[in-house]
Short mmCIF file of N, CA and C in Angstrom, two decimals:
data_model
loop_
_atom_site.label_atom_id
_atom_site.label_comp_id
_atom_site.label_asym_id
_atom_site.label_seq_id
_atom_site.Cartn_x
_atom_site.Cartn_y
_atom_site.Cartn_z
N UNK A 136 70.02 59.58 -9.77
CA UNK A 136 69.84 60.70 -10.80
C UNK A 136 70.22 60.70 -11.62
N UNK A 137 69.14 60.82 -13.07
CA UNK A 137 69.52 60.78 -14.12
C UNK A 137 70.31 61.56 -14.91
N UNK A 138 71.38 61.83 -15.22
CA UNK A 138 72.17 62.95 -15.81
C UNK A 138 73.44 63.02 -14.71
N UNK A 139 73.42 62.75 -13.87
CA UNK A 139 74.41 63.14 -12.65
C UNK A 139 75.56 62.67 -12.90
N UNK A 140 76.96 63.10 -13.41
CA UNK A 140 78.03 62.90 -13.41
C UNK A 140 78.70 63.35 -12.39
N UNK A 141 79.57 62.25 -11.80
CA UNK A 141 80.74 62.75 -11.14
C UNK A 141 82.03 62.06 -11.12
N UNK A 142 82.88 63.04 -11.22
CA UNK A 142 84.43 62.77 -11.21
C UNK A 142 85.16 62.99 -10.18
N UNK A 143 86.02 61.85 -9.69
CA UNK A 143 86.64 62.16 -8.35
C UNK A 143 87.99 61.80 -8.82
N UNK A 144 88.66 61.79 -9.75
CA UNK A 144 89.57 61.48 -10.22
C UNK A 144 90.23 63.11 -10.45
N UNK A 145 91.21 63.42 -9.61
CA UNK A 145 92.03 64.85 -10.11
C UNK A 145 90.94 65.82 -9.59
N UNK A 146 90.51 66.83 -10.09
CA UNK A 146 89.86 67.63 -9.09
C UNK A 146 88.48 67.25 -9.43
N UNK A 147 87.80 67.12 -8.42
CA UNK A 147 86.26 66.82 -8.41
C UNK A 147 85.56 67.71 -9.23
N UNK A 148 84.57 66.79 -9.98
CA UNK A 148 83.67 67.85 -11.11
C UNK A 148 82.28 66.85 -10.90
N UNK A 149 81.38 67.77 -10.93
CA UNK A 149 80.15 67.40 -11.14
C UNK A 149 79.30 67.55 -12.06
N UNK A 150 78.23 67.37 -12.85
CA UNK A 150 77.59 67.92 -13.77
C UNK A 150 76.31 67.31 -13.93
N UNK A 151 75.36 67.74 -14.12
CA UNK A 151 74.08 67.69 -14.18
C UNK A 151 73.11 67.96 -15.68
N UNK A 152 73.04 66.71 -16.01
CA UNK A 152 72.96 67.36 -17.77
C UNK A 152 73.44 67.61 -18.52
N UNK A 153 74.87 66.92 -18.23
CA UNK A 153 76.02 67.88 -19.26
C UNK A 153 76.31 69.34 -18.46
N UNK A 154 76.05 70.01 -17.61
CA UNK A 154 75.99 71.22 -17.19
C UNK A 154 77.15 71.21 -15.92
N UNK A 155 78.21 71.58 -16.13
CA UNK A 155 78.75 71.83 -15.01
C UNK A 155 78.32 72.62 -13.72
N UNK A 156 78.10 72.00 -12.19
CA UNK A 156 77.91 72.27 -11.22
C UNK A 156 78.68 73.17 -10.31
N UNK A 157 78.85 74.19 -10.17
CA UNK A 157 79.74 74.54 -8.95
C UNK A 157 78.83 74.90 -7.90
N UNK A 158 79.44 74.06 -6.59
CA UNK A 158 78.84 74.58 -5.41
C UNK A 158 79.64 75.71 -4.58
N UNK A 159 78.41 76.08 -4.14
CA UNK A 159 79.40 77.71 -2.99
C UNK A 159 80.34 77.17 -2.57
N UNK A 160 80.30 75.31 -1.57
CA UNK A 160 81.37 74.90 -0.89
C UNK A 160 81.56 73.82 -0.98
N UNK A 161 82.95 73.48 -0.38
CA UNK A 161 83.75 72.15 -1.01
C UNK A 161 82.89 70.82 -0.58
N UNK A 162 82.17 71.31 0.92
CA UNK A 162 81.81 70.42 1.88
C UNK A 162 80.87 69.72 0.92
N UNK A 163 79.79 70.63 0.00
CA UNK A 163 78.93 69.87 -0.78
C UNK A 163 79.61 68.56 -1.77
N UNK A 164 80.71 68.89 -2.25
CA UNK A 164 81.41 68.00 -3.67
C UNK A 164 81.46 66.60 -2.40
N UNK A 165 82.40 67.11 -1.86
CA UNK A 165 82.74 66.07 -0.84
C UNK A 165 81.28 65.08 -0.49
N UNK A 166 80.12 65.65 0.22
CA UNK A 166 79.29 64.66 0.57
C UNK A 166 78.48 64.02 -0.55
N UNK A 167 78.13 64.96 -1.77
CA UNK A 167 77.90 64.53 -2.82
C UNK A 167 78.58 63.03 -3.09
N UNK A 168 80.01 63.12 -3.41
CA UNK A 168 80.78 61.61 -3.77
C UNK A 168 80.65 61.52 -2.37
N UNK A 169 80.52 61.16 -1.49
CA UNK A 169 80.55 59.94 -0.32
C UNK A 169 79.04 58.98 0.08
N UNK A 170 78.06 59.94 -0.27
CA UNK A 170 77.01 59.22 -0.63
C UNK A 170 76.72 58.50 -2.03
N UNK A 171 77.37 58.97 -3.06
CA UNK A 171 77.30 58.48 -4.38
C UNK A 171 78.38 57.19 -4.31
N UNK A 172 79.49 57.27 -3.83
CA UNK A 172 80.41 56.33 -3.67
C UNK A 172 79.85 54.78 -2.67
N UNK A 173 79.24 55.32 -1.84
CA UNK A 173 79.03 54.09 -0.71
C UNK A 173 77.52 53.84 -0.93
N UNK A 174 76.84 54.81 -1.55
CA UNK A 174 75.17 54.23 -2.25
C UNK A 174 74.54 53.13 -0.80
N UNK A 175 74.34 53.93 -0.14
CA UNK A 175 74.04 53.28 1.69
C UNK A 175 72.93 54.40 2.29
N UNK A 176 72.36 54.22 2.83
CA UNK A 176 72.01 55.65 3.60
C UNK A 176 73.06 56.02 4.73
N UNK A 177 72.77 56.70 5.51
CA UNK A 177 73.98 57.59 6.15
C UNK A 177 72.79 58.24 7.34
N UNK A 178 73.09 58.06 8.93
CA UNK A 178 72.14 59.06 9.57
C UNK A 178 73.29 60.39 9.35
N UNK A 179 72.52 61.32 9.89
CA UNK A 179 72.50 62.91 10.40
C UNK A 179 74.09 62.73 11.20
N UNK A 180 74.15 61.82 12.10
CA UNK A 180 75.03 62.06 13.05
C UNK A 180 76.35 61.47 12.55
N UNK A 181 76.54 60.21 11.74
CA UNK A 181 77.68 59.33 10.77
C UNK A 181 78.01 61.07 9.67
N UNK A 182 76.95 61.80 9.48
CA UNK A 182 77.83 62.55 8.25
C UNK A 182 77.91 63.99 8.60
N UNK A 183 77.64 63.94 10.01
CA UNK A 183 77.73 64.95 10.28
C UNK A 183 78.80 65.17 11.08
N UNK A 184 79.77 64.19 11.39
CA UNK A 184 80.92 63.14 11.72
C UNK A 184 81.89 63.65 10.81
N UNK A 185 81.41 63.21 9.91
CA UNK A 185 82.39 63.01 8.24
C UNK A 185 82.74 64.41 8.04
N UNK A 186 81.72 65.26 7.65
CA UNK A 186 81.88 66.86 7.43
C UNK A 186 82.43 67.85 8.40
N UNK A 187 82.32 67.47 9.55
CA UNK A 187 82.70 68.52 10.79
C UNK A 187 83.93 68.06 11.33
N UNK A 188 84.59 66.97 11.31
CA UNK A 188 85.50 66.62 11.62
C UNK A 188 85.55 66.91 13.22
N UNK A 189 86.36 68.29 13.92
CA UNK A 189 86.23 68.13 15.25
C UNK A 189 85.86 69.28 15.60
N UNK A 190 85.04 69.91 14.60
CA UNK A 190 84.41 71.21 14.89
C UNK A 190 83.23 70.71 16.12
N UNK A 191 83.07 71.43 16.94
CA UNK A 191 81.87 71.72 17.84
C UNK A 191 80.76 71.08 17.13
N UNK A 192 79.94 70.29 18.40
CA UNK A 192 78.79 69.85 17.24
C UNK A 192 77.63 71.05 16.30
N UNK A 193 77.21 72.12 16.98
CA UNK A 193 76.49 72.55 16.91
C UNK A 193 77.34 73.39 15.04
N UNK A 194 78.54 73.47 15.37
CA UNK A 194 78.99 73.98 13.89
C UNK A 194 78.97 72.98 13.13
N UNK A 195 79.48 71.64 12.90
CA UNK A 195 78.79 70.18 12.62
C UNK A 195 78.00 70.21 12.16
N UNK A 196 76.92 70.52 12.25
CA UNK A 196 75.63 70.75 11.94
C UNK A 196 75.06 71.67 10.91
N UNK A 197 75.97 72.76 11.32
CA UNK A 197 75.91 73.66 10.14
C UNK A 197 76.41 73.41 9.00
N UNK A 198 77.65 72.84 9.25
CA UNK A 198 78.01 72.60 8.01
C UNK A 198 77.37 71.58 6.96
N UNK A 199 77.03 70.29 7.61
CA UNK A 199 76.06 69.83 6.91
C UNK A 199 74.49 70.08 6.21
N UNK A 200 73.84 71.05 7.36
CA UNK A 200 73.13 71.85 6.86
C UNK A 200 73.00 72.19 5.55
N UNK A 201 74.39 72.95 5.85
CA UNK A 201 74.81 74.08 4.52
C UNK A 201 74.98 73.12 2.74
N UNK A 202 75.77 72.36 3.50
CA UNK A 202 75.92 71.07 2.17
C UNK A 202 74.99 70.88 1.65
N UNK A 203 73.78 70.09 2.56
CA UNK A 203 72.42 70.21 2.06
C UNK A 203 71.82 70.92 1.29
N UNK A 204 71.62 72.07 1.11
CA UNK A 204 71.02 73.17 1.17
C UNK A 204 71.86 73.30 -0.24
N UNK A 205 73.26 73.09 -0.31
CA UNK A 205 74.05 73.65 -1.92
C UNK A 205 73.41 72.65 -2.45
N UNK A 206 73.38 71.41 -2.22
CA UNK A 206 73.04 70.12 -2.85
C UNK A 206 71.47 70.43 -3.81
N UNK A 207 70.67 70.91 -2.40
CA UNK A 207 69.32 71.56 -2.74
C UNK A 207 69.00 72.60 -4.00
N UNK A 208 69.89 73.49 -3.60
CA UNK A 208 69.86 74.11 -4.53
C UNK A 208 70.20 74.04 -5.98
N UNK A 209 70.78 72.90 -6.23
CA UNK A 209 71.54 72.48 -7.81
C UNK A 209 69.99 71.51 -8.45
N UNK A 210 69.15 71.38 -7.42
CA UNK A 210 68.25 70.13 -7.83
C UNK A 210 68.61 68.50 -7.75
N UNK A 211 70.12 68.36 -6.70
CA UNK A 211 70.63 67.31 -6.33
C UNK A 211 69.90 66.95 -4.76
N UNK A 212 69.15 65.83 -4.47
CA UNK A 212 68.90 65.56 -3.32
C UNK A 212 67.63 64.98 -3.70
#
C-alpha cells in the first residue's frame, strides 16, 4: 500500500500518508507488522493461532476479526 510506513524497532508505529494511526487494539499493530514482514498469504487458522495464543477457538477468532476490522477502519487491508 503506497504511503504506509511501519516502524517495528522500539514502540511500534504505523503511519498512513504521513499521519500517525492509533489502533484500538495492540493485536491490530501486531497483525499488520506480521503480514508486512512476512509478505505472503496466511490462512485464517494460522492468523487466529498467532493472535489468539491459547485462547479458546471462538475467542481467538474474535481477536482476529476485531484486528481485521480495526485495520479496515483505517483504510488498511
